[in-house]
Coordinates of C-alpha atoms and ligand atoms in Angstrom, one line a residue:
M1 CA -27.6 81.7 210.4
K2 CA -25.2 81.0 207.6
N3 CA -25.2 83.7 204.9
I4 CA -26.1 82.3 201.5
V5 CA -25.1 83.8 198.2
I6 CA -25.8 83.4 194.5
S7 CA -22.2 83.3 193.3
G8 CA -22.7 82.9 189.5
T9 CA -25.2 82.6 186.7
G10 CA -25.0 81.1 183.3
L11 CA -27.1 81.3 180.1
Y12 CA -27.4 79.0 177.1
Q13 CA -29.1 80.7 174.2
P14 CA -30.2 78.5 171.2
P15 CA -28.8 79.3 167.8
H16 CA -32.0 80.1 165.9
V17 CA -34.2 83.2 166.1
I18 CA -37.8 83.4 164.9
T19 CA -39.1 86.9 164.5
N20 CA -42.8 87.7 164.8
A21 CA -43.0 88.3 161.1
E22 CA -41.6 84.9 160.3
L23 CA -43.8 83.2 162.9
V24 CA -47.0 84.9 161.6
A25 CA -46.1 84.2 158.0
S26 CA -45.8 80.4 158.7
F27 CA -48.9 80.4 161.0
N28 CA -51.0 82.2 158.3
A29 CA -49.7 79.7 155.7
Y30 CA -50.9 76.9 158.0
V31 CA -54.3 78.7 158.3
D32 CA -54.6 78.8 154.5
L33 CA -53.8 75.1 154.2
Q34 CA -56.4 74.2 156.9
N35 CA -59.1 76.4 155.4
A36 CA -58.4 75.0 151.9
K37 CA -58.6 71.4 153.3
N38 CA -61.9 72.2 155.0
A39 CA -63.3 74.4 152.2
S40 CA -66.4 72.3 151.6
R41 CA -67.3 72.1 155.3
I42 CA -66.8 75.8 155.7
A43 CA -68.9 76.5 152.6
A44 CA -71.6 74.3 154.2
G45 CA -71.7 76.6 157.2
E46 CA -69.6 74.8 159.8
Q47 CA -67.8 77.4 162.0
I48 CA -64.4 75.9 161.6
A49 CA -62.6 78.5 159.5
M50 CA -59.3 79.4 161.1
V51 CA -58.4 83.1 161.5
P52 CA -54.9 84.6 160.7
S53 CA -52.6 85.9 163.4
S54 CA -50.9 89.3 163.3
V55 CA -47.6 90.8 164.3
E56 CA -49.3 94.0 165.6
F57 CA -51.5 92.0 168.0
I58 CA -48.6 90.0 169.3
E59 CA -46.4 93.0 170.0
K60 CA -49.2 95.1 171.5
A61 CA -50.8 92.3 173.6
S62 CA -47.5 90.7 174.9
G63 CA -44.4 92.9 174.2
I64 CA -42.8 89.8 172.5
K65 CA -40.8 90.6 169.3
Q66 CA -38.9 87.4 168.7
R67 CA -37.8 84.1 170.4
Y68 CA -34.9 81.7 170.3
V69 CA -35.6 78.1 169.4
L70 CA -33.6 74.8 169.2
D71 CA -35.2 73.9 165.9
K72 CA -36.5 76.6 163.6
A73 CA -37.3 74.6 160.4
G74 CA -39.9 72.3 162.0
V75 CA -41.7 75.2 163.8
L76 CA -42.0 77.3 160.6
D77 CA -43.0 74.4 158.3
P78 CA -46.7 75.0 157.9
T79 CA -47.2 71.2 157.3
R80 CA -45.5 70.4 160.6
M81 CA -45.8 73.3 163.2
K82 CA -43.6 71.9 165.8
P83 CA -39.8 71.5 166.3
H84 CA -38.1 68.4 164.9
F85 CA -35.8 66.7 167.3
V86 CA -33.8 63.7 166.3
P87 CA -34.1 60.9 168.9
R88 CA -30.8 60.0 170.6
A89 CA -29.6 56.7 171.8
D90 CA -29.7 56.0 175.6
S91 CA -25.9 56.0 175.6
E92 CA -25.8 59.6 174.2
L93 CA -26.3 62.8 176.3
S94 CA -29.9 63.9 176.0
L95 CA -30.8 67.3 174.4
M96 CA -32.1 68.7 177.7
A97 CA -28.9 67.6 179.5
E98 CA -26.8 69.1 176.7
I99 CA -28.1 72.6 177.1
A100 CA -28.1 72.3 180.9
V101 CA -24.4 71.3 180.8
D102 CA -23.6 74.4 178.7
A103 CA -25.4 76.9 181.0
S104 CA -24.1 75.1 184.1
K105 CA -20.4 75.3 182.9
K106 CA -20.9 79.1 182.4
A107 CA -22.4 79.5 185.8
L108 CA -19.6 77.5 187.4
A109 CA -17.0 79.6 185.6
A110 CA -18.7 82.8 186.8
A111 CA -18.8 81.6 190.4
G112 CA -15.1 80.4 190.2
K113 CA -16.1 76.9 191.1
T114 CA -15.3 73.5 189.6
A115 CA -17.9 70.9 188.9
A116 CA -16.2 68.7 191.5
Q117 CA -17.1 71.3 194.2
V118 CA -20.8 71.0 193.5
D119 CA -22.6 68.5 195.7
G120 CA -26.2 69.1 194.8
V121 CA -27.8 69.5 191.3
L122 CA -31.4 70.6 191.0
C123 CA -32.8 70.4 187.5
A124 CA -35.8 72.7 187.8
A125 CA -38.0 73.3 184.7
A126 CA -41.6 73.4 183.5
N127 CA -41.1 70.1 181.5
M128 CA -38.7 67.2 181.8
Q129 CA -37.6 65.3 178.7
R130 CA -38.4 61.9 180.4
A131 CA -39.7 60.5 183.6
Y132 CA -36.5 58.9 184.8
P133 CA -33.7 58.6 185.5
A134 CA -33.8 62.2 186.7
M135 CA -32.4 64.7 184.3
A136 CA -30.4 66.1 187.3
C137 CA -28.5 62.8 187.6
E138 CA -27.5 62.9 184.0
I139 CA -26.4 66.5 184.2
Q140 CA -24.5 65.7 187.4
Q141 CA -22.6 62.9 185.8
A142 CA -21.9 64.9 182.5
L143 CA -20.4 67.7 184.6
G144 CA -18.5 65.5 187.0
A145 CA -20.4 66.9 190.1
G146 CA -20.7 65.0 193.3
G147 CA -23.5 64.6 195.9
Y148 CA -27.0 64.2 194.7
G149 CA -29.4 65.5 192.0
F150 CA -33.1 65.6 191.6
D151 CA -35.7 67.1 189.2
M152 CA -38.4 69.5 190.3
N153 CA -41.2 71.2 188.4
V154 CA -43.3 74.1 189.5
A155 CA -43.8 75.4 185.9
C156 CA -42.7 79.0 185.5
S157 CA -41.7 79.2 189.2
S158 CA -39.4 76.2 189.1
A159 CA -36.2 78.3 189.2
T160 CA -37.1 80.4 192.3
F161 CA -38.6 77.4 194.1
A162 CA -35.3 75.5 193.4
I163 CA -33.2 78.5 194.7
E164 CA -35.0 78.2 198.0
Q165 CA -34.3 74.5 198.2
A166 CA -30.7 75.1 197.3
A167 CA -30.4 77.9 199.9
N168 CA -32.0 75.7 202.6
A169 CA -29.7 72.7 201.7
V170 CA -26.6 74.9 202.1
R171 CA -28.0 76.5 205.3
S172 CA -28.7 73.2 206.9
G173 CA -25.4 71.7 205.8
S174 CA -26.8 68.9 203.6
A175 CA -24.9 70.5 200.7
K176 CA -22.1 73.0 200.3
C177 CA -22.5 74.2 196.8
V178 CA -25.7 73.6 194.8
L179 CA -26.3 74.0 191.1
V180 CA -29.8 75.0 190.0
V181 CA -30.3 74.5 186.3
N182 CA -33.4 75.4 184.2
P183 CA -33.4 73.8 180.8
E184 CA -36.6 75.2 179.2
I185 CA -37.4 73.5 175.9
T186 CA -40.7 75.3 175.7
S187 CA -41.0 74.9 171.9
A188 CA -41.9 71.2 172.5
H189 CA -44.9 72.0 174.8
L190 CA -46.2 75.0 172.9
E191 CA -49.1 74.5 170.5
W192 CA -47.8 76.4 167.5
R193 CA -51.1 75.9 165.7
D194 CA -53.2 77.9 168.3
R195 CA -53.5 81.6 167.4
D196 CA -54.2 82.5 171.0
C197 CA -50.8 81.3 172.2
H198 CA -48.5 80.4 169.3
F199 CA -46.3 83.4 169.9
I200 CA -45.7 83.0 173.6
F201 CA -42.7 80.8 174.2
G202 CA -39.0 80.5 173.5
D203 CA -36.2 78.0 174.4
V204 CA -33.3 78.7 176.7
C205 CA -31.4 77.4 179.7
T206 CA -30.3 79.2 182.8
A207 CA -28.1 78.1 185.7
V208 CA -27.4 79.5 189.1
I209 CA -24.8 78.6 191.7
V210 CA -25.9 78.8 195.4
E211 CA -23.3 78.4 198.2
A212 CA -22.4 79.8 201.6
A213 CA -20.9 83.3 201.7
D214 CA -17.8 82.0 203.4
T215 CA -17.0 79.5 200.6
A216 CA -17.6 82.0 197.8
T217 CA -14.7 83.3 195.8
S218 CA -16.7 84.9 193.1
A219 CA -16.2 88.6 192.2
D220 CA -19.9 89.0 192.0
P221 CA -21.7 87.5 195.0
W222 CA -25.3 88.3 195.8
Q223 CA -26.5 87.7 199.3
V224 CA -29.8 85.9 199.5
L225 CA -31.6 87.9 202.2
G226 CA -34.7 85.7 202.0
T227 CA -36.9 83.5 199.8
R228 CA -40.6 83.0 199.9
L229 CA -42.9 80.7 197.9
V230 CA -46.6 80.4 197.6
T231 CA -49.0 78.3 195.5
Q232 CA -52.8 78.5 194.9
Y233 CA -54.5 76.0 192.7
S234 CA -55.8 77.2 189.3
N235 CA -56.8 75.5 186.0
N236 CA -56.1 78.7 184.0
I237 CA -52.7 77.4 182.9
R238 CA -52.7 73.7 182.2
N239 CA -51.1 70.9 180.3
N240 CA -52.6 67.4 180.5
A241 CA -49.6 65.5 178.9
G242 CA -48.6 62.7 181.2
F243 CA -47.7 59.1 181.7
M244 CA -51.3 57.9 182.1
N245 CA -52.4 59.3 178.7
R246 CA -51.9 56.0 176.9
C247 CA -54.0 54.2 179.5
E248 CA -56.8 56.7 179.0
D249 CA -56.7 55.9 175.2
S250 CA -56.5 59.7 174.6
D251 CA -55.0 61.3 171.4
P252 CA -51.4 62.3 172.2
D253 CA -51.9 65.2 169.8
A254 CA -55.1 66.4 171.4
R255 CA -55.2 70.1 172.3
D256 CA -55.0 69.5 176.0
K257 CA -51.7 67.6 175.7
T258 CA -49.8 70.9 175.2
F259 CA -49.8 74.3 176.9
M260 CA -53.2 75.8 177.4
Q261 CA -54.2 79.0 179.2
E262 CA -56.9 81.5 179.8
G263 CA -54.5 84.4 179.2
R264 CA -56.8 87.2 180.3
K265 CA -57.8 85.5 183.5
V266 CA -54.1 84.8 184.3
F267 CA -53.2 88.4 183.8
K268 CA -56.0 89.6 186.0
E269 CA -55.5 87.1 188.8
V270 CA -51.7 86.8 188.9
V271 CA -50.9 90.6 188.9
P272 CA -52.4 91.3 192.3
M273 CA -51.1 88.0 193.7
A274 CA -47.5 88.6 192.6
A275 CA -47.6 92.3 193.8
A276 CA -49.0 91.4 197.2
H277 CA -46.5 88.5 197.5
I278 CA -43.4 90.7 196.8
E279 CA -44.7 93.5 199.1
G280 CA -45.3 91.1 202.0
H281 CA -42.0 89.4 201.6
L282 CA -40.1 92.7 201.5
H283 CA -42.1 94.0 204.5
D284 CA -41.2 91.0 206.6
L285 CA -37.6 91.5 205.8
G286 CA -37.9 95.2 206.9
F287 CA -37.9 96.8 203.5
E288 CA -40.3 98.9 201.4
P289 CA -40.7 98.3 197.7
T290 CA -39.4 101.8 197.0
Q291 CA -36.0 100.7 198.5
V292 CA -35.6 98.1 195.8
R293 CA -33.1 99.1 193.1
R294 CA -34.2 96.4 190.7
F295 CA -37.0 93.9 190.1
W296 CA -36.1 90.9 187.9
L297 CA -39.5 89.6 187.2
H298 CA -40.9 86.6 185.4
Q299 CA -41.2 87.4 181.7
A300 CA -44.6 86.5 180.3
N301 CA -46.2 89.8 179.4
L302 CA -44.8 93.4 179.3
G303 CA -48.1 94.9 180.6
M304 CA -48.2 92.5 183.5
N305 CA -44.7 93.4 184.7
Q306 CA -45.4 97.1 184.4
L307 CA -48.6 96.8 186.4
I308 CA -47.0 94.7 189.1
V309 CA -44.2 97.3 189.6
R310 CA -46.6 100.2 189.4
K311 CA -48.7 98.6 192.2
L312 CA -45.5 98.2 194.2
V313 CA -43.9 101.6 193.8
G314 CA -47.0 103.7 193.0
Q315 CA -45.8 105.2 189.7
E316 CA -44.9 104.4 186.1
V317 CA -41.5 102.8 185.9
G318 CA -39.1 102.1 183.1
D319 CA -36.7 99.3 182.2
D320 CA -34.1 100.4 184.7
L321 CA -36.2 99.4 187.7
A322 CA -37.8 96.3 186.0
P323 CA -35.8 95.2 183.0
I324 CA -37.7 93.4 180.2
I325 CA -36.1 90.6 178.3
L326 CA -39.2 89.0 176.8
S327 CA -39.1 91.2 173.8
E328 CA -35.9 89.3 172.8
Y329 CA -36.5 85.9 174.4
A330 CA -40.3 85.6 174.7
N331 CA -41.6 83.7 177.7
T332 CA -39.0 81.1 178.7
A333 CA -41.0 79.6 181.6
S334 CA -38.9 79.4 184.8
A335 CA -35.8 80.9 183.1
G336 CA -37.3 84.3 182.5
S337 CA -36.5 86.1 185.8
I338 CA -33.1 84.4 185.9
I339 CA -32.2 85.7 182.3
A340 CA -33.2 89.2 183.5
F341 CA -31.0 88.8 186.6
H342 CA -28.2 87.4 184.4
H343 CA -28.2 90.3 181.9
H344 CA -29.2 93.2 184.1
R345 CA -27.3 93.3 187.4
G346 CA -23.8 94.5 186.5
D347 CA -24.6 98.2 187.0
L348 CA -25.9 97.8 190.6
K349 CA -23.6 98.9 193.5
A350 CA -22.6 97.1 196.7
G351 CA -25.5 97.3 199.1
D352 CA -28.2 97.6 196.3
L353 CA -31.3 95.6 196.9
G354 CA -33.0 93.5 194.3
V355 CA -35.9 91.0 193.9
I356 CA -36.0 88.0 191.6
C357 CA -39.7 87.0 191.3
S358 CA -41.4 84.3 189.2
F359 CA -45.1 83.7 188.7
G360 CA -47.0 81.3 186.6
A361 CA -48.9 78.0 186.5
G362 CA -50.1 76.5 189.8
Y363 CA -50.6 79.3 190.4
S364 CA -47.2 79.7 191.9
V365 CA -45.1 82.7 193.0
G366 CA -41.6 82.6 194.2
S367 CA -39.4 85.6 195.4
V368 CA -35.7 85.8 196.2
V369 CA -34.6 89.0 197.8
V370 CA -30.9 89.7 197.2
R371 CA -28.3 92.3 198.0
R372 CA -25.1 93.0 196.1
I373 CA -22.2 92.4 198.4
Ligands
COA27 N1 -53.5 87.6 166.3 C1 -54.5 88.5 166.1 N2 -55.5 88.6 167.0 C2 -55.5 87.8 168.0 C3 -54.5 86.8 168.2 C4 -53.5 86.7 167.3 N3 -52.5 85.8 167.4 N4 -54.8 86.0 169.3 C5 -56.0 86.6 169.8 N5 -56.4 87.6 169.0 C6 -57.6 88.4 169.2 C7 -58.7 87.6 169.9 O1 -59.5 86.9 168.9 C8 -59.5 88.7 170.5 O2 -60.4 89.3 169.5 P1 -61.8 89.9 169.9 O3 -61.6 91.0 170.9 O4 -62.3 90.3 168.6 O5 -62.5 88.7 170.5 C9 -58.5 89.8 170.9 O6 -57.3 89.5 170.1 C10 -58.1 89.7 172.4 O7 -57.7 88.4 172.7 P2 -57.3 88.0 174.2 O8 -56.9 86.5 174.2 O9 -58.3 88.5 175.2 O10 -55.9 88.8 174.2 P3 -55.2 89.4 175.5 O11 -55.2 90.9 175.3 O12 -55.6 88.9 176.8 O13 -53.7 88.9 175.2 C11 -52.1 87.3 176.1 C12 -53.4 87.6 175.2 C13 -51.9 85.8 176.1 C14 -51.0 87.9 175.4 C15 -52.3 87.9 177.5 O14 -53.6 87.6 178.0 C16 -51.3 87.4 178.4 O15 -50.1 87.5 178.2 N6 -51.7 87.0 179.6 C17 -50.8 86.5 180.7 C18 -50.4 85.2 180.4 C19 -49.4 84.6 181.4 O16 -48.8 85.3 182.1 N7 -49.2 83.3 181.3 C20 -48.3 82.7 182.0 C21 -47.8 81.6 181.1 S1 -46.4 80.8 181.9

């Protein structure tokens, strides 16, 4: 079987940071406005008073300290509470494609490849800017890549699921060099007015180049020893926005048209699922979890990651074994484990083993076991 490698990664980081203090100040200003608007109903006994958020809760419950966003002013405006994006003409490059092109160019440069050498583009993300034409086709054209492109969405597992498709395409010969790109504009699907989740997400884009070992010229190739994907249906993370909404005569601003979750249930159910998945995958490849030098895990919750790795290796672990990037980036959907891999692999030595693993809505879990060459 052909040896497959990840030969480069790239990261686009939006220009604006929102700290927890800024986020909570704007959320609490929104709460004051709502409560003032509803003062007479609240005084009459209706249970509709909104409760403020707190920085302490956010940091303790999630580990998130800040997030990057494409538009800060709209999110922090207590009379708006969502980013403001200016519509672009069909003849212009779309915003999602723009950040994808940036991350892709960096990944190509890291892999030592030109766009013309790419013959497959997978745009894999939790949300697509439009239904069609596929984002991947626009990104392919903007880069000057050849072959084919398609979009795919498995929510927070989109990147790892796409890496498996890319590896299989190269292995089978249907492509020689595949770009997997994950433009995650999560600020547009987050309900910034909901205290339970307003702190969760951040925007970013990651990109990964997948090719055969014998075509790779990169100074930093990572052999893909195996990929494994699993899904198990759950309603605990859900977003009902879709093309049939207008035919259902539903309110486009209704709560169920943005990200919703039962966070505590997700925590409880996904931790054992992800740990068992990683352990089973490693076992079938002939490895024990204790042989893994680094876990680049999905970044949704600090406690979740600590628990998963503790289950795997049987002891408390620090950042060195399972680096945390969510304190800086928050949850970036499918890009989280790739950001961790992008930033925290330079110190590993040839022969070192690592696991990239995503978990999220679906539920879905995807693992990619890699070894530094
Ligand atoms: N500020 C202050 N207090 C808050 C708050 C906020 N923003 N949001 C909730 N609280 C309160 C709740 O009202 C509740 O109070 P109570 O105990 O008096 O009822 C308490 O804090 C606990 O709320 P809960 O929602 O149970 O918090 P949690 O400890 O489960 O943490 C998450 C919430 C979302 C951080 C956590 O469940 C999580 O990260 N889960 C995993 C999610 C995940 O992986 N999702 C994948 C998405 S891709």
